[in-house]
Tab-separated table of C-alpha atoms and ligand atoms in Angstrom:
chain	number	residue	atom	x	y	z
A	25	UNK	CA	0.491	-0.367	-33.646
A	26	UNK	CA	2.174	1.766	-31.041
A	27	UNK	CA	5.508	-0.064	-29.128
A	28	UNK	CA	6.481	0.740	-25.766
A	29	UNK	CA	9.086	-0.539	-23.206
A	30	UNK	CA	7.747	-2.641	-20.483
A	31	UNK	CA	8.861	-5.513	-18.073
A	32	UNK	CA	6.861	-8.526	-18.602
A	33	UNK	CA	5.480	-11.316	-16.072
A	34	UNK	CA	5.726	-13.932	-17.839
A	35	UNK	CA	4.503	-16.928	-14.842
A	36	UNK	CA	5.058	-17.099	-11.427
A	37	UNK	CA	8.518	-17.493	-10.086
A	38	UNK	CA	11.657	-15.656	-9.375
A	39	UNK	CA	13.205	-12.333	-10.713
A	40	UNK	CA	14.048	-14.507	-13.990
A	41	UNK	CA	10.162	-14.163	-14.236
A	42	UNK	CA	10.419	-10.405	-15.222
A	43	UNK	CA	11.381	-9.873	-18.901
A	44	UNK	CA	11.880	-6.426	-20.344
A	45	UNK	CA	10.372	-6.054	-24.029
A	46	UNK	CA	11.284	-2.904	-25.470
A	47	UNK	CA	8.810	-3.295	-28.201
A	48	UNK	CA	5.385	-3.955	-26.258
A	49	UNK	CA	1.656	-3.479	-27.647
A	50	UNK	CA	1.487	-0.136	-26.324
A	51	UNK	CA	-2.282	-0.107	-25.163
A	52	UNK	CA	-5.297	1.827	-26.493
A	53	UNK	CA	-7.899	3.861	-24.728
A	54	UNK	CA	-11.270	2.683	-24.966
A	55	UNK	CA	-14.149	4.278	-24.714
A	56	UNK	CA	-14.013	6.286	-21.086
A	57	UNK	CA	-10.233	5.518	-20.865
A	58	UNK	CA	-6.977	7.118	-20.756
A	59	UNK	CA	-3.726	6.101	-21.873
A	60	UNK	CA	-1.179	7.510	-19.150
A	61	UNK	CA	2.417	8.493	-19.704
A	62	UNK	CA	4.144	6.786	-16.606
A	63	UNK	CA	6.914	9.158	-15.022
A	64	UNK	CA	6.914	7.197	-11.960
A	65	UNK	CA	5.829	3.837	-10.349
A	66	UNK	CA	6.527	2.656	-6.519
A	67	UNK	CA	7.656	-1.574	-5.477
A	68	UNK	CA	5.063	-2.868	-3.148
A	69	UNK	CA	5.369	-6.337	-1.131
A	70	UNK	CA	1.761	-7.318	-3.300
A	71	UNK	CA	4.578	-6.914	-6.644
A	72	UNK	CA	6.460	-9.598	-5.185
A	73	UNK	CA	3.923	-12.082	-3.764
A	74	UNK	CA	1.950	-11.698	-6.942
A	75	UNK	CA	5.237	-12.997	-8.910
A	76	UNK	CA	6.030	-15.458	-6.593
A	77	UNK	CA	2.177	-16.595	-6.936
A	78	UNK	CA	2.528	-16.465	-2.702
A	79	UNK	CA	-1.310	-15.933	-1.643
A	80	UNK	CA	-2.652	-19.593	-1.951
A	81	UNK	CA	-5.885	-20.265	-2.713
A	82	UNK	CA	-9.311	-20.687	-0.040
A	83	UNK	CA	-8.151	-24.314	1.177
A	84	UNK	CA	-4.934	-24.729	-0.084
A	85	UNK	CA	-3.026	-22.422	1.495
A	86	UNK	CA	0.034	-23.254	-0.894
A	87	UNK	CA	-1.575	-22.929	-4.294
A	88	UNK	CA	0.274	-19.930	-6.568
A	89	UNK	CA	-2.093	-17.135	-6.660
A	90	UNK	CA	-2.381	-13.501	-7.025
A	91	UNK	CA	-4.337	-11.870	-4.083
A	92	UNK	CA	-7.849	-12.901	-5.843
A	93	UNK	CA	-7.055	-15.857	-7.380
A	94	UNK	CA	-5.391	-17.495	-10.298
A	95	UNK	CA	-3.175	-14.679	-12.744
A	96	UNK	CA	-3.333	-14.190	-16.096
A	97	UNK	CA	-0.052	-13.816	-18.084
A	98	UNK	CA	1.661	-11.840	-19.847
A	99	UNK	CA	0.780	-9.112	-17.149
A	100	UNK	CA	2.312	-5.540	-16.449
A	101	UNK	CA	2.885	-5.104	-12.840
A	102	UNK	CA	2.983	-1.948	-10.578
A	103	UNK	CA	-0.160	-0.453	-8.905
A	104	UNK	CA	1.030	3.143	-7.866
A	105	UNK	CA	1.802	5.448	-11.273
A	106	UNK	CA	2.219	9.259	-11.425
A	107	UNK	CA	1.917	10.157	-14.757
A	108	UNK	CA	1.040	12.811	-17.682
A	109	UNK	CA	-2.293	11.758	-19.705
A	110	UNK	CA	-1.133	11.195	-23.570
A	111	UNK	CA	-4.186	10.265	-25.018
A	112	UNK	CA	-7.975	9.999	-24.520
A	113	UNK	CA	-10.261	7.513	-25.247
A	114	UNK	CA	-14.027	8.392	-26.469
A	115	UNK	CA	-16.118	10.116	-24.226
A	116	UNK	CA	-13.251	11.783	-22.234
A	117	UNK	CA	-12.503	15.295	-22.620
A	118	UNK	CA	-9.438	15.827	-25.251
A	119	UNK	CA	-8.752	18.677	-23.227
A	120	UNK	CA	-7.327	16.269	-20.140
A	121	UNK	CA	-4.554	15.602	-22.481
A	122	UNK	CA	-1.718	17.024	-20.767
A	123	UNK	CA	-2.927	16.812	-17.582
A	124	UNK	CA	-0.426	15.156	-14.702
A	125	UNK	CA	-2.200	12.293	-12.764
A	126	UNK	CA	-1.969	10.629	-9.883
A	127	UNK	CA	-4.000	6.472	-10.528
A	128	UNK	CA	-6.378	5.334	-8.251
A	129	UNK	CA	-5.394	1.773	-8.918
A	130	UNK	CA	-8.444	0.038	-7.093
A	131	UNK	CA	-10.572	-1.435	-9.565
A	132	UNK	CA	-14.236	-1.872	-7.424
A	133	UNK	CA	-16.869	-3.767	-6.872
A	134	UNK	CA	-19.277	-1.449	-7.599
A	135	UNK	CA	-19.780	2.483	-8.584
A	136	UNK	CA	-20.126	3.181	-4.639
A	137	UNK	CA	-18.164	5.448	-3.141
A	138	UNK	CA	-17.267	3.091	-0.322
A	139	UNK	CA	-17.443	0.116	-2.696
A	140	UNK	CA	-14.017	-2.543	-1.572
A	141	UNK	CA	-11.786	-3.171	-4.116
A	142	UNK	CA	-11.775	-6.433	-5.857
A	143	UNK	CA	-8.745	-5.652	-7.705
A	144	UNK	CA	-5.963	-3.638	-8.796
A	145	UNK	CA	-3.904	-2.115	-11.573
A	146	UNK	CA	-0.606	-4.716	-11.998
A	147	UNK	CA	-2.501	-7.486	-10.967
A	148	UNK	CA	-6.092	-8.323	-11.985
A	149	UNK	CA	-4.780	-5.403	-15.084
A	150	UNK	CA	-1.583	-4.184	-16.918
A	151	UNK	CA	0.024	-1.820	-14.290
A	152	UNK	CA	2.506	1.131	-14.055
A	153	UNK	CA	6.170	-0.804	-14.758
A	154	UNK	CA	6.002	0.633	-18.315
A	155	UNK	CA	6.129	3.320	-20.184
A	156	UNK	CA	2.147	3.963	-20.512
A	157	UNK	CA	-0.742	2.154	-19.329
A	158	UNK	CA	-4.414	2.730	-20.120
A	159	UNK	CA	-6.747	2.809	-17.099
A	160	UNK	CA	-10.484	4.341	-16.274
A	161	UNK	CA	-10.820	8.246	-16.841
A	162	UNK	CA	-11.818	8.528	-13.409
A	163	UNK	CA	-9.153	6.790	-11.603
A	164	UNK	CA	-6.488	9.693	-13.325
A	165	UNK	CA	-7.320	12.188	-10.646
A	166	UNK	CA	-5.705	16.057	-11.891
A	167	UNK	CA	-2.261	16.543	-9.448
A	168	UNK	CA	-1.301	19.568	-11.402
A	169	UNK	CA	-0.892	22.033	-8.641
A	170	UNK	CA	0.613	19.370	-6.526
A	171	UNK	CA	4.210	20.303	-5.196
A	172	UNK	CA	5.167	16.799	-4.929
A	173	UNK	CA	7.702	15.362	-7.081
A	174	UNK	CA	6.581	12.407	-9.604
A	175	UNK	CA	8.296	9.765	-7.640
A	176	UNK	CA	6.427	10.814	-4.208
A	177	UNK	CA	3.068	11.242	-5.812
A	178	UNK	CA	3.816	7.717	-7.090
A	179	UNK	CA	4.856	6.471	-3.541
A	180	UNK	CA	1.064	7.068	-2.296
A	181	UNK	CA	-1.273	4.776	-4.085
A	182	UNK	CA	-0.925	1.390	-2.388
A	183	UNK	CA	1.214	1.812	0.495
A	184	UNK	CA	-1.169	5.227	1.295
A	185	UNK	CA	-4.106	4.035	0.093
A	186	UNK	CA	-3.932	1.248	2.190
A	187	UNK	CA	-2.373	3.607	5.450
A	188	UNK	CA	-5.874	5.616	4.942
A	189	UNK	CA	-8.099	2.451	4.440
A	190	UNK	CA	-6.652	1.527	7.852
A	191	UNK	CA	-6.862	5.064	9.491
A	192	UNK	CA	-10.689	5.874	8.257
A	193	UNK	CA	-11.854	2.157	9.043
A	194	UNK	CA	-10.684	2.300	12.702
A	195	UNK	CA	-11.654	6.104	13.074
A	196	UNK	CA	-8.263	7.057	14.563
A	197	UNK	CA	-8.802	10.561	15.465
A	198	UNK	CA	-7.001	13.003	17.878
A	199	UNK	CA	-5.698	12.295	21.401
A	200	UNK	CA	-5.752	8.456	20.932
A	201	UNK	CA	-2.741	6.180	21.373
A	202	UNK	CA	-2.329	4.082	18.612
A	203	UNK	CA	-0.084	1.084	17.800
A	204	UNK	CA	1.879	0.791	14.355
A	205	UNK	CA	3.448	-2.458	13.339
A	206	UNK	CA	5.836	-2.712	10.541
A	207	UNK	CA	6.392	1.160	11.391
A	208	UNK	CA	9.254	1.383	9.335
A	209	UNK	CA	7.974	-0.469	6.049
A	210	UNK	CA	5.735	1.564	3.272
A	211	UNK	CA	1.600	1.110	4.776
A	212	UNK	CA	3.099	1.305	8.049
A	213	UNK	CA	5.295	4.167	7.758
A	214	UNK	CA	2.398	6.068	6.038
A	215	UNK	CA	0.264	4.794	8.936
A	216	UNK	CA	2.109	6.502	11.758
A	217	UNK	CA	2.583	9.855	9.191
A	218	UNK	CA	-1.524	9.971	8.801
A	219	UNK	CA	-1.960	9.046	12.047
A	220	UNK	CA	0.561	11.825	14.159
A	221	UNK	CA	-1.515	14.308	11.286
A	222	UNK	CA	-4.371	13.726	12.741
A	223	UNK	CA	-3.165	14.304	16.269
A	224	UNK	CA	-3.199	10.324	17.242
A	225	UNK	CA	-0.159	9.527	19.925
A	226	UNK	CA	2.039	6.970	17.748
A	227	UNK	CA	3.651	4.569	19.151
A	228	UNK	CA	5.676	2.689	15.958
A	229	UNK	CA	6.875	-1.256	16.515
A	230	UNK	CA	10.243	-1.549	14.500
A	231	UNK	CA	13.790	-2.784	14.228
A	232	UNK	CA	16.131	-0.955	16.081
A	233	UNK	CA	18.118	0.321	13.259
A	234	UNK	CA	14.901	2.076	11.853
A	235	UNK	CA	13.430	3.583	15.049
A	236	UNK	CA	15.067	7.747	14.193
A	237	UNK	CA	13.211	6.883	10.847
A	238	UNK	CA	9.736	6.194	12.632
A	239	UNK	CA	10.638	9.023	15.084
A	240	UNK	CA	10.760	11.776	11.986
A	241	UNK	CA	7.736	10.528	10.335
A	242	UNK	CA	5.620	11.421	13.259
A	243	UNK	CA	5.754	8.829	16.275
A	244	UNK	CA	6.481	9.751	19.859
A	245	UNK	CA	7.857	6.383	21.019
A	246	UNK	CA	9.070	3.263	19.332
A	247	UNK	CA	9.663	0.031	20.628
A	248	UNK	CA	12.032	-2.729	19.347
A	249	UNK	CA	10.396	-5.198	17.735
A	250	UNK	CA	12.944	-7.775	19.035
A	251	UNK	CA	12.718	-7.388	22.447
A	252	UNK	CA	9.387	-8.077	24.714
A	253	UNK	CA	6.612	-5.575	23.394
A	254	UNK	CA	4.933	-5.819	26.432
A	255	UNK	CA	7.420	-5.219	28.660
A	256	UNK	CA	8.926	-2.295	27.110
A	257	UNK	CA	5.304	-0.914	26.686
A	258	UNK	CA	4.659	-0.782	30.517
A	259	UNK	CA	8.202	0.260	31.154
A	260	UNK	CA	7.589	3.123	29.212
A	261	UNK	CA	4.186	3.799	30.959
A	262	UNK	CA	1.856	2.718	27.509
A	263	UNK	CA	0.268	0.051	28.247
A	264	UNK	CA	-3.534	1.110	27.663
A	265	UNK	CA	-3.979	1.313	23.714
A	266	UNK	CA	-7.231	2.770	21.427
A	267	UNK	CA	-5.754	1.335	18.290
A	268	UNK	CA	-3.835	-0.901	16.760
A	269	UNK	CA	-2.407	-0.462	13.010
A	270	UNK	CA	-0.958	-3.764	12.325
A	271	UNK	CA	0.526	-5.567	8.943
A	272	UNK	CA	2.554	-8.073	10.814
A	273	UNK	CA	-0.358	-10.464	12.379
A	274	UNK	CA	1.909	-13.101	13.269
A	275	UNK	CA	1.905	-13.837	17.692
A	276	UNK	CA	1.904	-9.706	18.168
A	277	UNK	CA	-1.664	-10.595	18.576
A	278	UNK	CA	-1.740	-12.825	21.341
A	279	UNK	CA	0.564	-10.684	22.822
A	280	UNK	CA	-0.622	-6.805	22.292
A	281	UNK	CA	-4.865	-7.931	22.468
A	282	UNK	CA	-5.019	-7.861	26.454
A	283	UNK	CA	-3.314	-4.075	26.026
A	284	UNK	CA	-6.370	-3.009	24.175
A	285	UNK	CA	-8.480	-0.606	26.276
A	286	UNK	CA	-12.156	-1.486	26.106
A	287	UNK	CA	-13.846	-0.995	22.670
A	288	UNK	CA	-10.129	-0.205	21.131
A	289	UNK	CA	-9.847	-1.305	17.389
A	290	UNK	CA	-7.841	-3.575	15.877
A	291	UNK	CA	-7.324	-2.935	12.380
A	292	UNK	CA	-5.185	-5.463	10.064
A	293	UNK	CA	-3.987	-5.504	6.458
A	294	UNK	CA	-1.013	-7.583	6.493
A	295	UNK	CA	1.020	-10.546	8.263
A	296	UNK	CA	4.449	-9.905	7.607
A	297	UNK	CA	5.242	-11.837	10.488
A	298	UNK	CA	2.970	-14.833	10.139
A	299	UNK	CA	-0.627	-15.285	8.190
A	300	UNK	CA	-2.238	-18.062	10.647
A	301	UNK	CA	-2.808	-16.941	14.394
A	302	UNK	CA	-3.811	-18.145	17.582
A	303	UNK	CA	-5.022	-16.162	20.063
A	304	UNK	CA	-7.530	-16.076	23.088
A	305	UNK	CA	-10.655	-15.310	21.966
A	306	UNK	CA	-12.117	-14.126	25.450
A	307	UNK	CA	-9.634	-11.054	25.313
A	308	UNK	CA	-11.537	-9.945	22.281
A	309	UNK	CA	-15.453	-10.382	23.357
A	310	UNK	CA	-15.028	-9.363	26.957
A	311	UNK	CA	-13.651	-6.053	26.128
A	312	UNK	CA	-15.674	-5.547	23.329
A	313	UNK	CA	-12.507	-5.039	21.071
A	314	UNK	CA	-13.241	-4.495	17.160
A	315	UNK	CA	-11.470	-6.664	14.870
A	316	UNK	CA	-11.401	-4.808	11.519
A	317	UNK	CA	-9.944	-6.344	8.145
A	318	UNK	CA	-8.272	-3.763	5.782
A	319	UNK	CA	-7.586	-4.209	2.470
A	320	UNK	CA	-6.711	-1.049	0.118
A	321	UNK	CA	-9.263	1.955	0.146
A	322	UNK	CA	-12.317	2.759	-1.227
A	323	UNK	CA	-12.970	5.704	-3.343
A	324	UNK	CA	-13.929	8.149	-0.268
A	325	UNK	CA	-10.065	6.939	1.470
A	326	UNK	CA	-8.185	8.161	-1.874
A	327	UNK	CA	-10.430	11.323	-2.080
A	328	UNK	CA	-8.712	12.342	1.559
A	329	UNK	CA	-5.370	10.995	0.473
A	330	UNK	CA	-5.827	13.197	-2.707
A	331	UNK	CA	-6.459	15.855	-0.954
A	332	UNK	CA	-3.268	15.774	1.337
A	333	UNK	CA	-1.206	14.863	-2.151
A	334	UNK	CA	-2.341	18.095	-3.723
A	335	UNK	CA	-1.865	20.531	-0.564
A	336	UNK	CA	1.341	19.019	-0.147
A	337	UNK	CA	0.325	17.894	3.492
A	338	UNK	CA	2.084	14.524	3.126
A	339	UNK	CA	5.455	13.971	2.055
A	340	UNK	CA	6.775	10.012	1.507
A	341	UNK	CA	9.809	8.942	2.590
A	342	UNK	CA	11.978	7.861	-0.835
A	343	UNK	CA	14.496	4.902	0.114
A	344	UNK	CA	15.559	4.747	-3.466
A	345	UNK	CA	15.434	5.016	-7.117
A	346	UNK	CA	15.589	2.684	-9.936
A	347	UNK	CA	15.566	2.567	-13.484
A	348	UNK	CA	12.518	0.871	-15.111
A	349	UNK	CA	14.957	-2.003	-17.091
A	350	UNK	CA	16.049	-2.254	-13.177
A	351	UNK	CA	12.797	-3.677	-11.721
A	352	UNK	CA	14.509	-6.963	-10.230
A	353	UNK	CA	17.156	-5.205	-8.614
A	354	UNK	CA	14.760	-2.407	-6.868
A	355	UNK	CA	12.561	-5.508	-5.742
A	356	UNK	CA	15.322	-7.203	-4.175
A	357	UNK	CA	16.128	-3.624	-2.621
A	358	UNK	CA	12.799	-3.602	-1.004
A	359	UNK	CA	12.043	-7.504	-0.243
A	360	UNK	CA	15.910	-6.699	1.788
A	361	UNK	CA	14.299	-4.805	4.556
A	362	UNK	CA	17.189	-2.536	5.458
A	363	UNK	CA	15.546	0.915	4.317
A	364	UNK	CA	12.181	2.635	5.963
A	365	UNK	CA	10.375	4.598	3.128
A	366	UNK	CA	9.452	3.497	-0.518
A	367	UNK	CA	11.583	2.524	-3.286
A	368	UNK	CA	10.602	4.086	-6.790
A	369	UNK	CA	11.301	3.871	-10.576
A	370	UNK	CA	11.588	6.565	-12.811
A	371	UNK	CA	10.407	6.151	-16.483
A	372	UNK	CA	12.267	9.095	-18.550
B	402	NAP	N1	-4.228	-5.054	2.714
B	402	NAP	C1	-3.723	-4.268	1.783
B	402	NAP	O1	-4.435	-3.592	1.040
B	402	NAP	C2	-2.250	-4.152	1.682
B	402	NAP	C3	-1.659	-3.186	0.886
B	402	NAP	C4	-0.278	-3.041	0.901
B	402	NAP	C5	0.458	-3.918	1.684
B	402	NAP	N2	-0.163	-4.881	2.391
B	402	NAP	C6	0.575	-5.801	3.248
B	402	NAP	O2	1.070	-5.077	4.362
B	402	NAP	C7	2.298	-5.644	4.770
B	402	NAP	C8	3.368	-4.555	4.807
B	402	NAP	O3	3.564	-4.041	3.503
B	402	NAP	P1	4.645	-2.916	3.244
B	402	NAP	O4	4.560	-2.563	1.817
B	402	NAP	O5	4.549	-1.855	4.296
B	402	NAP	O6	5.980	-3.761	3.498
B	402	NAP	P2	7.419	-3.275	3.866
B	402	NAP	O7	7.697	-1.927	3.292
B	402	NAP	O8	8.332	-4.397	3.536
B	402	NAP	O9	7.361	-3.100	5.429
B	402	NAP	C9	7.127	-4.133	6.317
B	402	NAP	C10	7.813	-3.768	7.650
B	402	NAP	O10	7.505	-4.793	8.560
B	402	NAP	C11	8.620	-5.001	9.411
B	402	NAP	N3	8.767	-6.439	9.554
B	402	NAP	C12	9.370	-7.305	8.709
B	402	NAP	N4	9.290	-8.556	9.184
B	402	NAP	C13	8.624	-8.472	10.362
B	402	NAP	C14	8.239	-9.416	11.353
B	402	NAP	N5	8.537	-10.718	11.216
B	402	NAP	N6	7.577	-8.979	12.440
B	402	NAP	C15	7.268	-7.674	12.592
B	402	NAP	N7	7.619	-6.726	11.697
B	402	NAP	C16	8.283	-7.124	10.585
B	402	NAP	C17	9.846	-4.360	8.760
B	402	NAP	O11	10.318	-3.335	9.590
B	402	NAP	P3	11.400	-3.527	10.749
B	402	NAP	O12	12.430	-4.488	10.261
B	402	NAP	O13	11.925	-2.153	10.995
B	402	NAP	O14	10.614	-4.030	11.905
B	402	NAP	C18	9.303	-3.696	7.496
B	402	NAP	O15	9.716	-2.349	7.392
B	402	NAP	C19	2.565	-6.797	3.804
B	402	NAP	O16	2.045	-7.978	4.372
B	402	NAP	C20	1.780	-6.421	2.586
B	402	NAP	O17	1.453	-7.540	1.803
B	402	NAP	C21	-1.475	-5.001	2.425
């Protein structure tokens, strides 16, 4: 049998949780599977809360959890791998052997094209934070002409993925204003890159330190996200808003919903700054606001993001690099929030 280096989760807990084995079942391809050289896999927040077991479970909110229910273990994390297929399972063309991919790690509900994901590669499967992983033929999408580098191709899965999940399910299209929250972070920083590309007005909610970061990537105001929202909004005469892209929940809610022009969208696919809301219903129904949950992409969201990758049309911000053996310490490097852009590790 094949050995490879990986790091291990081993239960849910802290860093101590993460154990690299140099000498790990390397996988085999089934049937309609390929087994994909990692050169690069991107940290996301889901990494973390998946570790820590942090999503509770449908009544008890405190229960450790992945983000669909109780995890199995051992489990490879990491959901966003660039890679070079090494070997191909039956019923896969030995000629894609070679090839450099970019995963689609949504694993779907159905064969849809607009089927929701019901899982994903690091969590409900062995992920990207080793040396190879096996995953479906068709979720290794051909990057070979693209001029990204490995580590930004790798930056686009999940924090991307989700960005376009959020952009296509509100239909944010040209000459709107649209709301980003968590501007600075990975989904949201992709958000208000998609967004600007598509000729949207950006205005990006962030820390103050971060706001020339948000600026660059494409937005044409920020606001601080520790001062009054509201005030600063109308001060700075934007205070009628199509869309809002929002991962921090939290009270933005109660606060930003009455800015909301009639019919906006509200689109939401994290709570960074608080899970459980309250907020005044009326403000929704009586202006016919859309409330739209967001979680990942479906297979039509990646095929745009693909196309972008491949044409070079979107370029991720990279806050920094890591060695594989250094998973913890790139973890704690994101979970610190003092960078905008993604955090990567390269696998020589
Ligand atoms: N639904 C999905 O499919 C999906 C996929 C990926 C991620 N997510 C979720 O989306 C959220 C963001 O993920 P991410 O990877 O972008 O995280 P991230 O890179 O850590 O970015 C989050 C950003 O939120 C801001 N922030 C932190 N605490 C905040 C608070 N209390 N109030 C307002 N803003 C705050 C920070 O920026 P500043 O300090 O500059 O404000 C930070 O840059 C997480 O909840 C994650 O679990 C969901």
């Amino acid at each position: 049998m094949g050995r490879m280096k990986a790091v291990v989760l081993t239960a849910h807990g802290g860093p101590e949780v993460l154990v690299l084995d140099d000498a790990h079942p390397r996988p085999v391809p089934e049937a309609h599977e390929v087994l994909v050289r990692v050169c690069a896999a991107a940290v996301n927040n889901t990494d973390i809360w998946t570790r820590q077991g942090a999503y509770g479970l449908p009544g008890d909110p405190s229960a450790l959890a992945g983000w669909r229910g109780p995890l199995t273990f051992p489990r490879i994390q990491g959901g966003d791998i660039a890679g070079v297929i090494a070997e191909v399972g039956a019923e896969v063309d030995p000629a894609r052997v070679g090839q450099r991919v970019l995963v689609d790690p949504a694993l779907y509900r159905d064969g849809s094209r607009n089927a929701p994901p019901v899982g994903l590669l690091g969590s409900e499967a062995d992920g990207g934070f080793a040396e190879f992983v096996t995953v479906r033929a068709e979720q290794a999408h051909d990057v070979t002409g693209s001029p990204l580098t490995d580590e930004e191709l790798a930056a686009l899965p999940v924090a991307y993925g989700t960005a376009m999940g959020m952009v296509e399910r509100a239909g944010i299209g040209a000459g709107e204003t649209v709301l980003v929250t968590g501007a600075s972070g990975g989904v949201g920083l992709a958000v208000v890159q998609l967004a600007a590309a598509r000729g949207a007005r950006v205005i990006g909610v962030t820390s103050a330190g971060k706001s020339a970061d948000v600026l660059t990537a494409g937005a044409v105001h920020t606001i601080d996200r520790a001062q009054d929202l509201v005030e600063q909004l109308g001060r700075a005469g934007l205070d009628r808003i199509d869309a809002i892209a929002d991962v921090a929940g939290g009270p933005l809610i109660a606060q930003l919903m009455p800015l909301v022009r009639d019919d906006g969208r509200w689109v939401i696919a994290g709570a960074v700054a608080g899970p459980v809301v309250e907020f005044d219903l009326r403000r929704l129904y009586l202006h016919n606001i859309t409330l739209i949950g967001s979680s990942m992409h479906t297979r039509d969201h990646f095929a745009v993001l693909l196309d972008l990758a491949r044409r070079g049309e979107i370029r991720p911000m990279i806050a920094g690099r890591y060695a594989l053996a250094d998973l913890a310490a790139a973890q704690e490097h994101f979970a610190g929030q003092r960078r905008a852009g993604k955090i990567v590790l390269s696998v020589p």
